[in-house]
């Protein structure tokens, strides 16, 4: 039933495509009723046959709490410092990075890059900005993450535009988010953490028939179609700040519309046949840390192999001393990760921290080796040749948000050159400059991302 009176006596909740969005409260219409509606979004462009058969992929893997960086003169400096001590192609891997020895021609170690706006921020806030470059140092705000911008370009080609994973799962809280991915309106995208749930999302058999699924999509779309009709009238009675909040809300709704439309197109396409027995789906981060991290990597690998998605993020654990991943070092007999990062004054403090860095590097090398050892089923070369992988953290020495420890791997067929340690000047370069280069290598025509000022041609094949 239509009404001309606007009401905001209670918040409406929109549920569709696995998302829940509550209409924000508007200070300028505190006591008014509200009725809302949303119009259809722009149609997605159908991918060409060539685009379907020549996929390029992006993956980001994040770990928290910085890395072991014993200062010059310390007994652990030469061996246990995360960054190599020299630059160029002749650099020597230090012990935390030794598991990458057989892969050094497939990767580039980057030092000197960070997000300038977050350099003086509380370190635990920096993970939220790792893939967005947003300035949340004064007032919390965020923007679209790199993976989501890439998935906007690639997402129509696959059943899942992107896959967001973490060991903690869900969203977390602002400044302590448990996801690396943020939508176009800066909202955190919930992450999946349970291996069996991830497998079922990718390859599980739908319990509903196609007709039932289509009816469900129709019901969800009808909810969306009833959200924006009154928005223009409402906007006239809102303050400028509330109009901005309403615009953010409708942007989120349009994002859901696009996901619904994409999911509907894939209903008639059979999912890849993948045997769940090939994965340790019962692994949990509480019972077997190494098995858990590896099954997450295995699921990421097979998601790329089957072209189920071309954009994945995995937050090994959140930038928070209380997350489940703080206990991960116990797998090699060490105390909590956060304690390790603050325990460098103790005997072998830096070495113990670096031993956990080594453990994480070992798991990362396992993932890269799987990609490198597998032929790309859609084109010449390996999966790694057509997959750009960013691995790193948003803090360095004892949570300082400068000189992020970063590794860029893969993507040789996309124009990336590897085999070096590149050191950048923080006064001239920033992490967002690298993101511009990544976007451009995916064929996305941009010259800016967040606070970027240039691109990093140094990572490209001359």
Coordinates of C-alpha atoms in Angstrom, one line a residue:
X1 CA 0.0 0.0 0.0
X2 CA 1.3 3.4 -1.0
X3 CA 1.4 6.3 1.5
X4 CA 2.5 9.9 1.1
X5 CA 3.6 10.1 4.7
X6 CA 7.2 9.3 5.5
X7 CA 7.8 7.1 8.4
X8 CA 10.9 6.2 10.4
X9 CA 9.2 4.9 13.5
X10 CA 11.3 1.7 13.1
X11 CA 14.3 0.6 11.0
X12 CA 13.5 -1.5 8.0
X13 CA 15.8 -4.4 7.3
X14 CA 16.6 -5.6 3.8
X15 CA 17.6 -9.3 3.5
X16 CA 18.7 -10.6 0.1
X17 CA 21.5 -12.7 -1.4
X18 CA 22.9 -13.4 2.1
X19 CA 23.1 -9.7 3.1
X20 CA 21.4 -7.8 5.8
X21 CA 21.2 -4.1 5.5
X22 CA 19.4 -2.0 8.1
X23 CA 18.2 1.4 7.0
X24 CA 20.3 4.1 8.9
X25 CA 18.6 6.4 11.4
X26 CA 18.4 10.0 10.1
X27 CA 18.8 12.7 12.7
X28 CA 16.8 15.2 10.5
X29 CA 13.8 12.8 10.3
X30 CA 13.9 11.4 13.8
X31 CA 10.2 11.2 14.3
X32 CA 8.9 10.8 10.8
X33 CA 7.5 7.6 9.2
X34 CA 9.3 6.1 6.2
X35 CA 8.4 4.0 3.2
X36 CA 11.1 3.1 0.7
X37 CA 11.8 1.5 -2.7
X38 CA 14.7 0.7 -4.9
X39 CA 14.9 0.8 -8.7
X40 CA 16.8 -1.7 -10.8
X41 CA 20.5 -1.4 -11.3
X42 CA 22.5 -1.2 -14.6
X43 CA 22.6 -4.5 -16.5
X44 CA 25.9 -6.4 -16.3
X45 CA 27.9 -6.7 -19.5
X46 CA 28.1 -10.3 -20.7
X47 CA 31.7 -11.5 -21.0
X48 CA 33.0 -12.5 -24.4
X49 CA 34.2 -16.0 -25.1
X50 CA 37.8 -14.8 -25.2
X51 CA 37.4 -13.3 -21.7
X52 CA 36.0 -16.5 -20.3
X53 CA 38.8 -18.6 -21.7
X54 CA 41.7 -16.3 -20.6
X55 CA 41.2 -15.6 -16.9
X56 CA 43.6 -13.5 -14.9
X57 CA 43.2 -13.7 -11.1
X58 CA 44.0 -11.7 -7.9
X59 CA 44.6 -13.0 -4.4
X60 CA 45.6 -11.2 -1.2
X61 CA 46.8 -12.9 1.9
X62 CA 47.1 -10.9 5.1
X63 CA 48.8 -11.6 8.5
X64 CA 48.8 -9.2 11.5
X65 CA 51.2 -7.9 14.1
X66 CA 54.2 -7.1 12.0
X67 CA 57.4 -9.2 11.6
X68 CA 60.6 -9.8 13.4
X69 CA 63.1 -7.0 12.6
X70 CA 66.0 -7.2 15.0
X71 CA 68.0 -3.9 14.7
X72 CA 71.6 -3.8 13.4
X73 CA 74.1 -4.9 16.0
X74 CA 71.6 -7.4 17.6
X75 CA 72.8 -11.0 17.5
X76 CA 69.6 -12.0 15.6
X77 CA 69.9 -9.2 13.0
X78 CA 71.7 -11.1 10.2
X79 CA 69.7 -14.3 10.3
X80 CA 66.3 -13.5 11.7
X81 CA 65.4 -10.1 10.1
X82 CA 62.4 -10.6 7.9
X83 CA 63.6 -8.3 5.1
X84 CA 66.7 -9.2 3.1
X85 CA 69.7 -6.9 3.9
X86 CA 70.5 -6.2 0.3
X87 CA 68.4 -5.1 -2.7
X88 CA 68.3 -6.2 -6.4
X89 CA 68.5 -9.7 -7.8
X90 CA 71.4 -10.9 -5.7
X91 CA 69.7 -10.5 -2.4
X92 CA 70.0 -13.3 0.2
X93 CA 66.9 -14.7 1.8
X94 CA 67.0 -14.5 5.6
X95 CA 65.7 -17.4 7.7
X96 CA 62.1 -16.2 8.0
X97 CA 61.8 -16.3 4.2
X98 CA 63.9 -19.4 3.5
X99 CA 60.9 -21.5 2.5
X100 CA 60.6 -19.3 -0.6
X101 CA 64.0 -20.2 -1.9
X102 CA 62.7 -22.4 -4.7
X103 CA 60.2 -19.8 -5.7
X104 CA 62.3 -16.6 -5.7
X105 CA 62.0 -16.3 -9.5
X106 CA 58.3 -16.2 -9.0
X107 CA 58.1 -13.3 -6.5
X108 CA 59.3 -9.8 -5.6
X109 CA 60.0 -8.7 -2.0
X110 CA 58.9 -5.1 -1.5
X111 CA 60.0 -2.8 1.3
X112 CA 59.4 0.9 2.0
X113 CA 55.7 0.9 1.1
X114 CA 52.8 1.9 3.4
X115 CA 49.7 4.0 3.5
X116 CA 50.8 7.5 4.6
X117 CA 47.5 8.4 6.3
X118 CA 47.9 5.5 8.7
X119 CA 51.6 5.8 9.5
X120 CA 50.9 7.5 12.9
X121 CA 47.6 5.6 13.6
X122 CA 47.1 3.0 16.2
X123 CA 48.5 -0.1 14.6
X124 CA 45.5 -2.3 15.2
X125 CA 43.4 0.0 13.1
X126 CA 45.5 -0.4 10.0
X127 CA 44.3 -3.7 8.7
X128 CA 40.9 -2.2 7.8
X129 CA 42.8 0.1 5.3
X130 CA 45.2 -2.5 4.0
X131 CA 43.4 -3.0 0.7
X132 CA 41.5 0.3 0.6
X133 CA 44.1 2.9 1.4
X134 CA 41.3 4.9 3.3
X135 CA 42.2 7.4 5.9
X136 CA 40.6 6.3 9.2
X137 CA 43.2 7.8 11.4
X138 CA 40.9 10.5 12.7
X139 CA 37.3 9.4 12.0
X140 CA 36.6 5.9 11.0
X141 CA 35.7 5.7 7.3
X142 CA 36.4 3.2 4.5
X143 CA 36.1 2.8 0.8
X144 CA 36.2 0.0 -1.8
X145 CA 39.0 -2.5 -1.4
X146 CA 41.3 -3.4 -4.2
X147 CA 39.9 -6.9 -4.6
X148 CA 36.4 -5.6 -5.0
X149 CA 37.4 -3.1 -7.6
X150 CA 39.1 -5.9 -9.5
X151 CA 36.0 -8.2 -9.1
X152 CA 33.8 -5.5 -10.5
X153 CA 35.9 -5.9 -13.7
X154 CA 36.2 -9.7 -13.6
X155 CA 33.2 -10.8 -11.6
X156 CA 30.7 -11.3 -14.4
X157 CA 32.9 -14.1 -15.8
X158 CA 32.5 -16.4 -12.8
X159 CA 29.8 -17.8 -10.6
X160 CA 31.3 -15.9 -7.6
X161 CA 32.5 -12.4 -8.3
X162 CA 34.8 -12.7 -5.3
X163 CA 35.6 -14.9 -2.3
X164 CA 36.2 -13.4 1.1
X165 CA 37.9 -15.6 3.7
X166 CA 39.4 -15.3 7.2
X167 CA 40.3 -17.5 10.1
X168 CA 37.9 -15.6 12.4
X169 CA 35.0 -15.3 10.1
X170 CA 32.3 -12.7 9.9
X171 CA 32.9 -9.0 10.0
X172 CA 34.3 -8.0 13.4
X173 CA 34.2 -4.4 14.5
X174 CA 35.4 -1.2 12.9
X175 CA 39.2 -1.0 13.5
X176 CA 39.2 -4.7 14.3
X177 CA 37.5 -6.1 11.2
X178 CA 37.7 -9.8 10.4
X179 CA 37.7 -9.3 6.7
X180 CA 39.9 -7.6 4.1
X181 CA 37.1 -6.8 1.6
X182 CA 35.0 -3.7 1.6
X183 CA 32.2 -2.8 -0.8
X184 CA 31.9 0.3 -3.0
X185 CA 30.1 2.1 -0.1
X186 CA 33.0 1.1 2.3
X187 CA 31.0 -1.6 4.1
X188 CA 32.9 -4.7 5.3
X189 CA 32.0 -7.9 3.4
X190 CA 31.5 -10.8 5.8
X191 CA 34.2 -13.5 5.5
X192 CA 33.8 -17.3 5.5
X193 CA 36.0 -19.3 7.9
X194 CA 34.8 -22.9 8.1
X195 CA 36.3 -25.1 5.4
X196 CA 33.2 -27.2 4.9
X197 CA 31.0 -24.1 4.5
X198 CA 33.5 -22.7 2.0
X199 CA 33.5 -26.0 0.0
X200 CA 29.7 -26.1 0.1
X201 CA 29.5 -22.5 -1.1
X202 CA 31.7 -23.2 -4.0
X203 CA 30.7 -26.8 -5.0
X204 CA 27.9 -28.0 -2.8
X205 CA 24.7 -29.4 -4.3
X206 CA 21.8 -27.0 -4.0
X207 CA 18.9 -28.6 -2.0
X208 CA 16.3 -26.4 -3.8
X209 CA 15.2 -27.1 -7.3
X210 CA 15.9 -24.6 -10.0
X211 CA 12.3 -23.5 -10.0
X212 CA 12.4 -23.0 -6.2
X213 CA 15.7 -21.1 -6.4
X214 CA 14.2 -18.8 -9.1
X215 CA 11.1 -18.2 -7.0
X216 CA 13.4 -17.3 -4.1
X217 CA 15.3 -14.9 -6.3
X218 CA 12.0 -13.4 -7.4
X219 CA 10.9 -12.8 -3.8
X220 CA 14.3 -11.2 -3.0
X221 CA 14.1 -9.0 -6.1
X222 CA 10.6 -7.9 -5.1
X223 CA 12.0 -6.7 -1.8
X224 CA 14.6 -4.7 -3.6
X225 CA 12.1 -3.3 -6.0
X226 CA 10.2 -1.9 -3.1
X227 CA 13.0 0.1 -1.6
X228 CA 13.6 3.3 -3.7
X229 CA 10.4 4.8 -4.9
X230 CA 10.0 7.2 -2.0
X231 CA 13.7 8.0 -1.7
X232 CA 13.6 11.2 -3.7
X233 CA 10.8 12.6 -1.6
X234 CA 12.6 11.5 1.6
X235 CA 15.8 13.2 0.4
X236 CA 14.1 16.6 0.3
X237 CA 13.5 16.4 4.0
X238 CA 16.9 15.2 5.0
X239 CA 20.0 17.2 6.0
X240 CA 23.1 17.0 3.8
X241 CA 24.7 14.5 6.2
X242 CA 21.6 12.3 6.2
X243 CA 21.3 12.5 2.4
X244 CA 24.9 11.1 2.2
X245 CA 23.9 8.3 4.5
X246 CA 20.9 7.5 2.4
X247 CA 23.0 7.5 -0.7
X248 CA 25.4 5.0 1.0
X249 CA 22.4 2.8 1.8
X250 CA 21.0 2.8 -1.7
X251 CA 24.5 2.1 -3.1
X252 CA 24.6 -1.0 -0.9
X253 CA 21.2 -2.1 -2.2
X254 CA 22.3 -1.7 -5.8
X255 CA 25.3 -3.9 -5.0
X256 CA 22.9 -6.6 -3.8
X257 CA 20.9 -6.2 -6.9
X258 CA 23.9 -6.9 -9.1
X259 CA 24.8 -10.0 -7.0
X260 CA 21.3 -11.3 -7.4
X261 CA 21.3 -10.8 -11.1
X262 CA 24.7 -12.5 -11.4
X263 CA 23.6 -15.5 -9.3
X264 CA 20.4 -15.9 -11.3
X265 CA 22.4 -16.1 -14.6
X266 CA 24.4 -19.0 -13.1
X267 CA 21.5 -21.1 -12.0
X268 CA 21.5 -23.2 -15.3
X269 CA 25.3 -23.7 -15.2
X270 CA 26.4 -26.9 -13.5
X271 CA 28.9 -26.5 -10.7
X272 CA 32.3 -28.2 -11.1
X273 CA 32.4 -31.7 -9.7
X274 CA 34.9 -31.7 -6.9
X275 CA 35.4 -34.5 -4.4
X276 CA 35.1 -33.2 -0.8
X277 CA 37.2 -36.2 0.3
X278 CA 40.2 -34.5 -1.2
X279 CA 40.1 -31.8 1.5
X280 CA 40.5 -31.8 5.3
X281 CA 37.2 -30.1 5.7
X282 CA 37.0 -31.0 9.4
X283 CA 40.2 -29.0 10.2
X284 CA 39.7 -26.1 12.6
X285 CA 42.0 -23.3 13.7
X286 CA 41.7 -24.6 17.3
X287 CA 42.7 -28.2 16.7
X288 CA 45.3 -28.2 14.0
X289 CA 46.6 -24.8 12.8
X290 CA 48.7 -26.0 9.9
X291 CA 46.0 -28.3 8.6
X292 CA 43.5 -25.5 8.8
X293 CA 45.6 -22.9 7.0
X294 CA 46.5 -25.4 4.3
X295 CA 42.9 -26.5 3.7
X296 CA 42.0 -22.8 3.2
X297 CA 44.9 -22.5 0.7
X298 CA 43.7 -25.8 -1.0
X299 CA 40.2 -24.4 -1.3
X300 CA 41.6 -21.1 -2.7
X301 CA 43.6 -23.1 -5.2
X302 CA 40.7 -25.2 -6.5
X303 CA 38.5 -22.1 -6.6
X304 CA 41.0 -20.7 -9.1
X305 CA 41.5 -24.0 -10.9
X306 CA 37.8 -24.4 -11.6
X307 CA 37.4 -20.7 -12.5
X308 CA 34.7 -20.4 -9.8
X309 CA 36.1 -17.0 -8.9
X310 CA 39.0 -14.8 -9.9
X311 CA 39.3 -12.6 -6.8
X312 CA 40.1 -14.0 -3.3
X313 CA 41.1 -12.5 0.0
X314 CA 42.3 -14.4 3.0
X315 CA 43.0 -12.8 6.4
X316 CA 45.0 -15.4 8.3
X317 CA 43.9 -13.6 11.4
X318 CA 42.7 -10.1 12.4
X319 CA 44.9 -7.3 13.6
X320 CA 43.8 -7.9 17.2
X321 CA 45.4 -9.5 20.2
X322 CA 42.2 -11.3 21.0
X323 CA 41.4 -13.1 17.8
X324 CA 41.6 -16.9 17.4
X325 CA 44.8 -16.5 15.3
X326 CA 46.7 -15.1 18.3
X327 CA 47.0 -18.7 19.4
X328 CA 48.4 -19.9 16.1
X329 CA 52.1 -19.8 17.2
X330 CA 51.4 -22.6 19.7
X331 CA 51.6 -25.0 16.8
X332 CA 55.4 -24.7 17.0
X333 CA 55.5 -24.3 20.8
X334 CA 55.5 -20.5 21.0
X335 CA 53.3 -18.1 23.0
X336 CA 50.6 -15.9 21.5
X337 CA 51.4 -13.9 18.4
X338 CA 50.7 -10.6 20.0
X339 CA 53.0 -11.5 22.9
X340 CA 55.7 -12.5 20.5
X341 CA 55.6 -9.1 18.9
X342 CA 56.1 -7.4 22.3
X343 CA 58.5 -9.9 23.7
X344 CA 61.7 -8.9 21.8
X345 CA 63.5 -7.8 25.0
X346 CA 63.5 -11.4 26.2
X347 CA 66.2 -13.9 25.4
X348 CA 65.7 -15.2 21.8
X349 CA 62.7 -12.9 21.6
X350 CA 63.4 -11.8 18.0
X351 CA 64.3 -15.4 17.0
X352 CA 61.1 -16.8 18.5
X353 CA 59.0 -14.2 16.6
X354 CA 60.9 -14.9 13.4
X355 CA 60.3 -18.7 13.8
X356 CA 56.6 -17.9 13.6
X357 CA 57.2 -15.7 10.5
X358 CA 59.0 -18.8 9.1
X359 CA 55.9 -20.9 9.8
X360 CA 53.6 -18.5 8.0
X361 CA 56.1 -18.3 5.1
X362 CA 56.1 -22.1 4.8
X363 CA 52.4 -22.2 4.4
X364 CA 52.5 -19.4 1.8
X365 CA 55.2 -21.2 -0.1
X366 CA 52.9 -24.3 -0.1
X367 CA 50.2 -22.3 -1.8
X368 CA 52.4 -20.7 -4.4
X369 CA 54.0 -24.0 -5.2
X370 CA 50.6 -25.5 -5.9
X371 CA 49.7 -22.7 -8.3
X372 CA 53.1 -22.9 -10.0
X373 CA 53.0 -26.7 -10.4
X374 CA 49.5 -26.7 -12.0
X375 CA 48.9 -26.0 -15.6
X376 CA 46.3 -23.3 -16.3
X377 CA 43.4 -25.2 -17.9
X378 CA 42.3 -22.2 -19.9
X379 CA 45.6 -20.9 -21.4
X380 CA 49.3 -21.6 -21.7
X381 CA 51.4 -21.4 -18.6
X382 CA 50.7 -22.2 -14.9
X383 CA 48.0 -21.0 -12.7
X384 CA 50.6 -18.8 -11.0
X385 CA 51.6 -17.2 -14.3
X386 CA 48.0 -15.9 -14.5
X387 CA 47.5 -15.1 -10.8
X388 CA 48.8 -12.1 -9.0
X389 CA 49.3 -12.8 -5.3
X390 CA 49.9 -10.1 -2.7
X391 CA 51.1 -11.3 0.7
X392 CA 51.8 -9.0 3.6
X393 CA 50.9 -7.0 6.7
X394 CA 50.1 -3.4 7.5
X395 CA 52.6 -3.1 10.3
X396 CA 56.3 -3.8 10.6
X397 CA 58.4 -3.3 13.8
X398 CA 56.3 -3.8 16.9
X399 CA 53.2 -2.6 15.2
X400 CA 54.6 0.5 13.5
X401 CA 52.5 1.2 10.5
X402 CA 55.4 1.9 8.1
X403 CA 57.5 -0.2 5.8
X404 CA 54.9 -2.9 5.4
X405 CA 56.4 -6.4 4.9
X406 CA 55.1 -7.3 1.4
X407 CA 55.6 -9.9 -1.3
X408 CA 54.2 -9.7 -4.7
X409 CA 54.1 -13.1 -6.5
X410 CA 52.9 -14.6 -9.8
X411 CA 51.4 -12.9 -12.7
X412 CA 54.3 -13.3 -15.1
X413 CA 51.9 -13.6 -18.0
X414 CA 50.3 -10.4 -16.8
X415 CA 53.5 -8.5 -17.2
X416 CA 55.1 -8.7 -13.7
X417 CA 58.8 -9.3 -13.4
X418 CA 60.2 -11.1 -10.4
X419 CA 63.4 -12.3 -8.7
X420 CA 64.3 -9.1 -6.9
X421 CA 64.1 -7.2 -3.6
X422 CA 62.9 -3.7 -4.3
X423 CA 63.2 -1.0 -1.7
X424 CA 61.2 2.2 -2.2
X425 CA 61.5 5.6 -0.6
X426 CA 58.5 6.2 1.6
X427 CA 58.7 10.0 1.0
X428 CA 58.0 9.4 -2.7
X429 CA 56.0 6.1 -3.0
X430 CA 53.1 4.6 -1.2
X431 CA 51.3 1.2 -1.3
X432 CA 48.4 2.7 -3.3
X433 CA 50.9 3.3 -6.1
X434 CA 51.3 -0.5 -6.3
X435 CA 47.6 -0.9 -6.4
X436 CA 47.3 1.4 -9.4
X437 CA 49.8 -0.8 -11.2
X438 CA 47.9 -4.0 -10.3
X439 CA 44.6 -2.6 -11.6
X440 CA 46.2 -1.5 -14.8
X441 CA 47.7 -5.0 -15.4
X442 CA 44.2 -6.3 -15.1
X443 CA 43.2 -4.1 -17.9
X444 CA 41.3 -1.6 -15.7
X445 CA 41.8 1.9 -16.9
X446 CA 42.6 3.9 -13.8
X447 CA 45.4 6.3 -12.9
X448 CA 44.4 6.8 -9.3
X449 CA 43.5 4.6 -6.3
X450 CA 43.0 6.1 -2.9
X451 CA 45.9 8.4 -2.2
X452 CA 48.2 7.2 -5.0
X453 CA 50.4 9.7 -6.8
X454 CA 51.9 7.4 -9.5
X455 CA 52.3 3.8 -10.5
X456 CA 55.2 1.4 -9.8
X457 CA 56.7 0.4 -13.1
X458 CA 59.6 -1.2 -11.2
X459 CA 57.5 -4.3 -10.7
X460 CA 56.8 -4.8 -14.3
X461 CA 58.7 -6.6 -17.1
X462 CA 60.6 -3.9 -19.0

